[in-house]
Structures are given as C-alpha cells and as structure tokens.
PDB file of C-alpha atoms and ligand atoms in Angstrom:
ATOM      1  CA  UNK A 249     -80.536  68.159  33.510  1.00 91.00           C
ATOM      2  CA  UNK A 250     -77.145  67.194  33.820  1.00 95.00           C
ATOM      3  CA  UNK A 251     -75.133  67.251  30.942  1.00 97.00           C
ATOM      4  CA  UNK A 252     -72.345  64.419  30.216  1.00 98.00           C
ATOM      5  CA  UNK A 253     -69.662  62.584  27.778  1.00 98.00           C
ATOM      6  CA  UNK A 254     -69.061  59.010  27.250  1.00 98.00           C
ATOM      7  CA  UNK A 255     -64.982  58.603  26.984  1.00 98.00           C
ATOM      8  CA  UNK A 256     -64.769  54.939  24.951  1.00 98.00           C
ATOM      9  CA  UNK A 257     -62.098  53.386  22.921  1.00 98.00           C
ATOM     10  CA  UNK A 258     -63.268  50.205  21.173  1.00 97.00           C
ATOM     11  CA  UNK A 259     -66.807  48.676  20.320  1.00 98.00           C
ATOM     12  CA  UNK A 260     -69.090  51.237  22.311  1.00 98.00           C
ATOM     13  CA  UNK A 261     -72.073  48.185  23.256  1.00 98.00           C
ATOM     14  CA  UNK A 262     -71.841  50.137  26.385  1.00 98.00           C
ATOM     15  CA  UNK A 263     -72.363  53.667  24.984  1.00 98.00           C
ATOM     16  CA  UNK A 264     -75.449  52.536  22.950  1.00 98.00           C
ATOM     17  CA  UNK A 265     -77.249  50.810  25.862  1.00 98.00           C
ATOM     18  CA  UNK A 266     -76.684  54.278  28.045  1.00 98.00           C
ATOM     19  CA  UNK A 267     -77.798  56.028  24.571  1.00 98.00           C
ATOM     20  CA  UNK A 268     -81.043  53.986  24.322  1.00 97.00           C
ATOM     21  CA  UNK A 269     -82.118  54.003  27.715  1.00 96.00           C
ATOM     22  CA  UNK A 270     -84.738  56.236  27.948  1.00 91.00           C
ATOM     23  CA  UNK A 271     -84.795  58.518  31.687  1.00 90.00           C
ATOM     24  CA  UNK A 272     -81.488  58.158  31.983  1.00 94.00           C
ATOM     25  CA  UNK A 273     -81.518  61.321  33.869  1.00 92.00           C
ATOM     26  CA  UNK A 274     -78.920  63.745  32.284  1.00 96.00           C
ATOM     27  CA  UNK A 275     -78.272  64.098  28.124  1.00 97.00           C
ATOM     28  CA  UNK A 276     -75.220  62.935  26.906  1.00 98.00           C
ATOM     29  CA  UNK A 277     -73.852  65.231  24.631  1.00 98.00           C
ATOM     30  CA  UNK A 278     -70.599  64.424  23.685  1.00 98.00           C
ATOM     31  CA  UNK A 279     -68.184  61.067  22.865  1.00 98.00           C
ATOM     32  CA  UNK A 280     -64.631  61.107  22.997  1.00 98.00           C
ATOM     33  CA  UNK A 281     -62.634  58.737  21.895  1.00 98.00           C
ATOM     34  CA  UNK A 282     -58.795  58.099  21.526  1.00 98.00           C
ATOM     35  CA  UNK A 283     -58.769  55.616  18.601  1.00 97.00           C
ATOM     36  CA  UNK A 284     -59.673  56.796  15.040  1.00 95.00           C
ATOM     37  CA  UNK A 285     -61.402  53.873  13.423  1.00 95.00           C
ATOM     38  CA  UNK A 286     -63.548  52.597  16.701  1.00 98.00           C
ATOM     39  CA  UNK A 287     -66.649  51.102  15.973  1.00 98.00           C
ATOM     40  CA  UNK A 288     -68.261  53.372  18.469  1.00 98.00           C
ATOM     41  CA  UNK A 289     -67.603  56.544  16.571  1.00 98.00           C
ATOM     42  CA  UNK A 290     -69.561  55.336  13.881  1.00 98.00           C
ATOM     43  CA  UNK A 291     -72.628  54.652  16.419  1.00 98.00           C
ATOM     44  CA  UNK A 292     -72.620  57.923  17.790  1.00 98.00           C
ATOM     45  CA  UNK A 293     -73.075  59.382  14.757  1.00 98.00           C
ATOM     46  CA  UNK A 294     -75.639  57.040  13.663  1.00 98.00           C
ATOM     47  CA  UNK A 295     -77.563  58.077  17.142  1.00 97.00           C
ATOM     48  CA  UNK A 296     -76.362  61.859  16.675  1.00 97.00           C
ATOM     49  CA  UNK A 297     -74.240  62.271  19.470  1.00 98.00           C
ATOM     50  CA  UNK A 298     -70.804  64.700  18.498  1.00 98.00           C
ATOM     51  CA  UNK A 299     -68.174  63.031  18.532  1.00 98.00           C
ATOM     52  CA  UNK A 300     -64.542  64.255  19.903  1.00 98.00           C
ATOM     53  CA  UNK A 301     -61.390  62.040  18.134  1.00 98.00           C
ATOM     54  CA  UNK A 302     -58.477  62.637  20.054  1.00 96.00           C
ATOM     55  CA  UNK A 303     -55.458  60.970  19.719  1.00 94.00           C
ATOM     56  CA  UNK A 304     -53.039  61.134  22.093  1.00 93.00           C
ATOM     57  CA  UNK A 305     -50.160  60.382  20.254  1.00 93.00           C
ATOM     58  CA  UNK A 306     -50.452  63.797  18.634  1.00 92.00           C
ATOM     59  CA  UNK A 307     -49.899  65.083  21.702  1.00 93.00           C
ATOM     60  CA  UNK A 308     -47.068  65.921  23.500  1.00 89.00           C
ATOM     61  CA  UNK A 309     -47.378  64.202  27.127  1.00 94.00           C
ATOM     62  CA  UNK A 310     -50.461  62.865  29.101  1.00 94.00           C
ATOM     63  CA  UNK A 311     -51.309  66.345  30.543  1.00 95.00           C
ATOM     64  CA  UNK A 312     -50.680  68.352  26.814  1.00 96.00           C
ATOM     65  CA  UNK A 313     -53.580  65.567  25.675  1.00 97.00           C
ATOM     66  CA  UNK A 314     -56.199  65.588  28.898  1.00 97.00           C
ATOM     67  CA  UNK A 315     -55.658  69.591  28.704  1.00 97.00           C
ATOM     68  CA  UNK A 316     -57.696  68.872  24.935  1.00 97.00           C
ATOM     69  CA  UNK A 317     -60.019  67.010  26.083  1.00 98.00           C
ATOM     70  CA  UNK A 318     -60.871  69.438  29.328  1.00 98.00           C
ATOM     71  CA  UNK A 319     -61.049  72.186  27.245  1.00 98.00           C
ATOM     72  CA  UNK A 320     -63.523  70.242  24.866  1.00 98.00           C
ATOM     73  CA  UNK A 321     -65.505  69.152  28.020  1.00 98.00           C
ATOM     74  CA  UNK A 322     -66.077  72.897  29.026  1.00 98.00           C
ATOM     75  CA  UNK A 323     -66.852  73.828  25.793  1.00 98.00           C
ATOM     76  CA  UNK A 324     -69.545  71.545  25.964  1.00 98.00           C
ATOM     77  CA  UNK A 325     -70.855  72.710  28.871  1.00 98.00           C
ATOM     78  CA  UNK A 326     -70.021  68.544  30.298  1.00 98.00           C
ATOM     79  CA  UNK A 327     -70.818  68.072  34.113  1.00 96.00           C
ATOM     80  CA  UNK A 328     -69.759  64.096  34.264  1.00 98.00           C
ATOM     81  CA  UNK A 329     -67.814  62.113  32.525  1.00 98.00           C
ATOM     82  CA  UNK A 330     -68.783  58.161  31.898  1.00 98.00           C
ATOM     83  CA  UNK A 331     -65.948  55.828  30.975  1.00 98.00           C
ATOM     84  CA  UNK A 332     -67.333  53.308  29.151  1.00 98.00           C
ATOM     85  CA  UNK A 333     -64.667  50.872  27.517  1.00 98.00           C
ATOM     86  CA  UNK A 334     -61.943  53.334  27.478  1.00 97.00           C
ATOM     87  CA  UNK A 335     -58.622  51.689  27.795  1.00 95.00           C
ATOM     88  CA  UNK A 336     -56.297  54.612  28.894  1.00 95.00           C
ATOM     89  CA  UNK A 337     -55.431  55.641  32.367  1.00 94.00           C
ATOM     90  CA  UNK A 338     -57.213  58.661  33.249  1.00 95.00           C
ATOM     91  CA  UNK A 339     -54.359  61.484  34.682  1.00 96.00           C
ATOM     92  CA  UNK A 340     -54.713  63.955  37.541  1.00 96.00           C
ATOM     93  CA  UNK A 341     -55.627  66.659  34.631  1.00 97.00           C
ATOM     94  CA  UNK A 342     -58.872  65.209  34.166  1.00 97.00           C
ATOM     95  CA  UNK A 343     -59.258  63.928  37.735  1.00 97.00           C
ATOM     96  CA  UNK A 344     -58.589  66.959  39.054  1.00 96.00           C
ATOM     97  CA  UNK A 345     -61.142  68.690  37.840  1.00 95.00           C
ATOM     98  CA  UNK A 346     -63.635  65.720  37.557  1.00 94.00           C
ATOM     99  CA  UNK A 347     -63.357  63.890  40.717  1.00 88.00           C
ATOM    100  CA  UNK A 348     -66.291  62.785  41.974  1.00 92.00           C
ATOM    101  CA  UNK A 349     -67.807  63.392  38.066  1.00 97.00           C
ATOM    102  CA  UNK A 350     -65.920  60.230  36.930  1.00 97.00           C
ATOM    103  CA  UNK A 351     -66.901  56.640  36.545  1.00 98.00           C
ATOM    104  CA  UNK A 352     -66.084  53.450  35.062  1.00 98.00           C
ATOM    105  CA  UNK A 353     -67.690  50.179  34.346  1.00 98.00           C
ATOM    106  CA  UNK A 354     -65.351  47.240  34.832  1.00 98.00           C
ATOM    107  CA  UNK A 355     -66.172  43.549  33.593  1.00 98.00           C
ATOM    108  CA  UNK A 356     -65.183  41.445  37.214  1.00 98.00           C
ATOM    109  CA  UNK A 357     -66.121  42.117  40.988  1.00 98.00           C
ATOM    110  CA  UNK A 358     -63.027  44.366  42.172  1.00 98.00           C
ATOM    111  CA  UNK A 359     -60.728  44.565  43.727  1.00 98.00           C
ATOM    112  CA  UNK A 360     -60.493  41.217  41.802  1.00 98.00           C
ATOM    113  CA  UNK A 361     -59.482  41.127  38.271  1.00 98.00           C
ATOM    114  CA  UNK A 362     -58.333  44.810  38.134  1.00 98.00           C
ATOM    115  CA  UNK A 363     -56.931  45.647  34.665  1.00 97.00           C
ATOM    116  CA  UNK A 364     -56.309  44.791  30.778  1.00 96.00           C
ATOM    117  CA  UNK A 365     -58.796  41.771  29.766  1.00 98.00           C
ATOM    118  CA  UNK A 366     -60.729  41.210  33.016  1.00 98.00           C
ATOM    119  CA  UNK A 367     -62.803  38.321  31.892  1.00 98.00           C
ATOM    120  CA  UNK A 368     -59.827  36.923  30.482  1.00 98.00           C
ATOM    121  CA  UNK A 369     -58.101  36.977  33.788  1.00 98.00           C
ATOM    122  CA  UNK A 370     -61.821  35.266  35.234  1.00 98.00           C
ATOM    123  CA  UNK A 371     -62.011  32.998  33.001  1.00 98.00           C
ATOM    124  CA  UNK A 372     -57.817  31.439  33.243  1.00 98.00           C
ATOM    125  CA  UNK A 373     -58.788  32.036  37.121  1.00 98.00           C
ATOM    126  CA  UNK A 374     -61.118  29.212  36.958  1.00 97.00           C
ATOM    127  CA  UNK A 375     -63.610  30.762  39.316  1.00 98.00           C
ATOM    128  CA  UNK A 376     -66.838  29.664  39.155  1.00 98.00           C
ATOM    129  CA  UNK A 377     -68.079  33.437  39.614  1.00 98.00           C
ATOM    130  CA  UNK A 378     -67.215  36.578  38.572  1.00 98.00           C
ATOM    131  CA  UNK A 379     -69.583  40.166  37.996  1.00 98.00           C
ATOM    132  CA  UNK A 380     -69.349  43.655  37.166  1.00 98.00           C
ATOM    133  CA  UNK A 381     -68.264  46.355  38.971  1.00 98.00           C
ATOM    134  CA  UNK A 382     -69.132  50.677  38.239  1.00 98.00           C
ATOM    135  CA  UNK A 383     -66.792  52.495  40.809  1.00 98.00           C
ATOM    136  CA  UNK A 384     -65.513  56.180  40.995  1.00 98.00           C
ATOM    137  CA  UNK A 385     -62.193  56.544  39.460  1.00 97.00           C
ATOM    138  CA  UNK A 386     -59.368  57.535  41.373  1.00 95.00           C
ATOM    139  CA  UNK A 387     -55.394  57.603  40.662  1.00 92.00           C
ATOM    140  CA  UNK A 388     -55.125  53.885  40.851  1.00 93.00           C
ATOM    141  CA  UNK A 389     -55.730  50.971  38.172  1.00 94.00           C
ATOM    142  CA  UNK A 390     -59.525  49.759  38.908  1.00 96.00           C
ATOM    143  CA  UNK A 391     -59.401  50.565  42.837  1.00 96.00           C
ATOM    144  CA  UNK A 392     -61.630  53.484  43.220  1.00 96.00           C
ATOM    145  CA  UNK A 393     -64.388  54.119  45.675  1.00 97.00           C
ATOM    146  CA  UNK A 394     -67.240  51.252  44.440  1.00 98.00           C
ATOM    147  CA  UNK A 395     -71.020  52.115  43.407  1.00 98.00           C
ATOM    148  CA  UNK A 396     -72.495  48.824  42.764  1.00 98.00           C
ATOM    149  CA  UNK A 397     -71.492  45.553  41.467  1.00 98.00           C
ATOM    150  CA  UNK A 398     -73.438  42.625  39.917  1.00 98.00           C
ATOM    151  CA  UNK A 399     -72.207  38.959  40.307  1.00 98.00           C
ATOM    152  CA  UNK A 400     -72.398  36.534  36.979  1.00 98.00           C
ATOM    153  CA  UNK A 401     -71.880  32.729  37.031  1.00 98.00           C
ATOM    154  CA  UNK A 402     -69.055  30.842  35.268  1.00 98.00           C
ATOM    155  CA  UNK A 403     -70.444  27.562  34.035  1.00 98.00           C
ATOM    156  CA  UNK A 404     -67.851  24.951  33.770  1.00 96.00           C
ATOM    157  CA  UNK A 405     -68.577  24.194  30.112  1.00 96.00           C
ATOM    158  CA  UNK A 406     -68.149  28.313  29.200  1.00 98.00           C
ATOM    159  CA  UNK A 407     -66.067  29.800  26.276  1.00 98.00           C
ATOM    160  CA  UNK A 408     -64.899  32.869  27.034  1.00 98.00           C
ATOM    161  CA  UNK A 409     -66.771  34.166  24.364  1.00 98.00           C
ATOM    162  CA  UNK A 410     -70.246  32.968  26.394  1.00 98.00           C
ATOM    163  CA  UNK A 411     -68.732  34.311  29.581  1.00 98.00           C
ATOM    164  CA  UNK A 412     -68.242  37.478  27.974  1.00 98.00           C
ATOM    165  CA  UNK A 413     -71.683  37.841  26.586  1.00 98.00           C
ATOM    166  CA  UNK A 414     -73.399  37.434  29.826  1.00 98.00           C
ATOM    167  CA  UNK A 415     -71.186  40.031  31.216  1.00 98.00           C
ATOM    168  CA  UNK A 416     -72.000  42.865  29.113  1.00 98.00           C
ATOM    169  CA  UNK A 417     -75.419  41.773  28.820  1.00 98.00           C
ATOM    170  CA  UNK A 418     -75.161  42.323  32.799  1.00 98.00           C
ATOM    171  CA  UNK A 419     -73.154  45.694  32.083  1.00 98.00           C
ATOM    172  CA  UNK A 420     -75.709  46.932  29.816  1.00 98.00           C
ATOM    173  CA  UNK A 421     -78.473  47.027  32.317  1.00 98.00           C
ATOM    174  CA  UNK A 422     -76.424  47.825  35.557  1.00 98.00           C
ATOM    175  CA  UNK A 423     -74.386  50.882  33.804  1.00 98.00           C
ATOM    176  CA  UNK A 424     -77.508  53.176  32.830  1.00 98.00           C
ATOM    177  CA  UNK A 425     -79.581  51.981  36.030  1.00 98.00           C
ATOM    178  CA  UNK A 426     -76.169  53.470  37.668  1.00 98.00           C
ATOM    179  CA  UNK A 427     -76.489  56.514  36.320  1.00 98.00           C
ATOM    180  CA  UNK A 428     -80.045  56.898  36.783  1.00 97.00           C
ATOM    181  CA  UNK A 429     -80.396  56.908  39.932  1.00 95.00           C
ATOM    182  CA  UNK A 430     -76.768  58.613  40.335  1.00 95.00           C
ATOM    183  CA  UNK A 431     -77.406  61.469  38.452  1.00 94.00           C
ATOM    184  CA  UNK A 432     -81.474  62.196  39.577  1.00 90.00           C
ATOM    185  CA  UNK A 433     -81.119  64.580  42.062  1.00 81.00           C
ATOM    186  CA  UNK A 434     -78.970  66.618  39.569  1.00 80.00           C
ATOM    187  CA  UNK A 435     -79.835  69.889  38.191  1.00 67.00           C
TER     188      UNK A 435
HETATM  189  C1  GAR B 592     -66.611  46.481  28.549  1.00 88.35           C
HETATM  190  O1  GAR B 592     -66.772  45.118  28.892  1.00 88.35           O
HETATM  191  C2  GAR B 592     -66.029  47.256  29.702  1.00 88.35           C
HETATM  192  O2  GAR B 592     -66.440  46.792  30.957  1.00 88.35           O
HETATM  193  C3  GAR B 592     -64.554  47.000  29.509  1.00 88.35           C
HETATM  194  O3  GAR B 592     -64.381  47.101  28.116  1.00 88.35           O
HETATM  195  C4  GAR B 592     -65.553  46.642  27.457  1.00 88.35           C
HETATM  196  C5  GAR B 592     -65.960  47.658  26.418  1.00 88.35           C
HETATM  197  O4  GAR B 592     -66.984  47.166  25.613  1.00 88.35           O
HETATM  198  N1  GAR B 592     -63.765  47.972  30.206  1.00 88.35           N
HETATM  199  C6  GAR B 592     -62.599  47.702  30.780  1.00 88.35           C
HETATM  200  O5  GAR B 592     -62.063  46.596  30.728  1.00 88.35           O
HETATM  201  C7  GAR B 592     -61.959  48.861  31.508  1.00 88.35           C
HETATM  202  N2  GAR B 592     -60.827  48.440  32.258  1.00 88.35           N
HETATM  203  P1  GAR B 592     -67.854  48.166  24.708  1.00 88.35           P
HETATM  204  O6  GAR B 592     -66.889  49.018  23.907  1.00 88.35           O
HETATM  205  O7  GAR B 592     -68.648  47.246  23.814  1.00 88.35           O
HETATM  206  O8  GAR B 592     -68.723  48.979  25.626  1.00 88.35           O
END
C-alpha cells in the first residue's frame, strides 16, 4: 500500500473525512502542518496520525523550509502528498520531487475562483453555481492538470456560511473517493 501525508493549515474537516474513510487505498502516515495552534493537529493526534509542525518562518527561505519537510517525507517512507486546506504555495523543492504525487482540493470549479477564499469570491460573484475541484498541482496558483470536479448550487437566499457547508460536505465525499480510486493500482 501506498504510503502518504496530508499537508493542512487550518481546521483539517478535510483530513478527518480522508482519515475515516475506510479503503481509502494507501495509509496515511504523516500530517504536516505550518501553523502551530491548528485545529487539525489536535485531530490527528486524537486519530493517531504523527504529526510534523513546521513553521516556515523559522526558516530561512522557501527552499531552506520545503528541504525540512522533504527530508521528513523520506524519512517517512511518504509516496504522495495530499494538500488538504493548506494555504501556502507549494515551491519547485517539493514539486520537484513530488510531481505527479501532489494534489489539492479546491472549494470552486477552476479555472474559476482560483485562490485565497474561493467561496467568498462565489458567493460576491453572484453565480448561481459553483463546485469543487481536486487537480494536480503544478507551479501556478490553482491551475494544475484537473482530476475531477463536483458542481454545487447557490440558492439565492444563501449565507455564505450555508454555501460553505454544502461545499465541504461535497469535498468530504469527492476528496477520499479521489484518492481511492487514484491511488488503487498502487503498490
Ligand atoms: C477547504 O474548503 C479547502 O478546499 C480549502 O480550504 C478549506 C480547508 O478546510 N482550500 C483552499 O482554499 C486551497 N486554496 P479544512 O481545514 O476544514 O479541511
């Protein structure tokens, strides 16, 4: 089985959905995260996953800080690397030795809505659709090759709060069916 790390920054609903989703096909092993204090440290040690706290202002320059984390990723013997809420532009360190082993989840249907606060961007947008969108990462913002996307409806009456909810409700099941069926031929 394929081993892998979840890279996340903030609330980590999208780590614990991949964490309880049972045939996931490959074992996560590891979570890395660049903010001391996220909520989603404290859920991977609740599930048991190591965590790896890394933050890059302790570190000299983008490539000093990905050069950590690489080091901890072959150390843990990581294969693929799942972005999962992790606000930080990944650098041609990591991408260099993880192309093709990187992905992201990203709350609209690129190439619209690329960037900070997606749903945000949706909801000022006034469109009466938006989605979800996993996609290889590549040296751009949000414009690598795309896996699969899911569309969600914007009701006129929405808050952004509601539109949010039925997004990651959407990510939740999309992200680990993703990976499933990404990662089953794997050894
Ligand atoms: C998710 O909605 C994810 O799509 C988004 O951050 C949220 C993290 O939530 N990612 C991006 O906007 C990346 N550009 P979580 O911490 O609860 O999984």
């Amino acid at each position: 089985k394929a081993r892998a790390a979840v890279f996340a920054s903030g609330t980590g609903s999208n780590f614990q959905a991949i964490m309880e989703t049972d045939d996931l096909s490959c074992d996560v092993v590891l979570l890395v995260c660049d903010q001391s204090g996220a909520a989603v440290i404290e859920k991977a040690e609740k599930l048991g996953v190591p965590t790896f706290v890394c933050d890059p202002k302790e570190h000299g320059s983008r490539i000093d800080y990905e050069r950590v984390l690489l080091e901890k990723l072959y150390e843990s013997d990581v294969s693929w690397v799942f972005l999962a809420g992790y606000m930080r532009i990944v650098g041609p360190t990591l991408l260099g030795e993880f192309s093709a082993r990187i992905i992201n989840i990203h709350p609209s249907l690129l190439p619209d809505f690329p960037g900070l606060d997606a749903i945000g961007q949706a909801y000022e947008a006034g469109v009466d659709s938006t989605g979800v969108t996993v996609h290889y990462i590549d040296d751009g913002i949000d414009t690598g090759p795309i896996i699969a996307q899911e569309e969600v409806p914007v009701y006129p009456d929405d808050t952004k709060e509601q539109l949010t909810e039925r997004i990651q409700q959407v990510e939740h099941t999309l992200y680990p069916q993703v990976i499933r069926q990404l990662l089953e031929y794997e050894e």
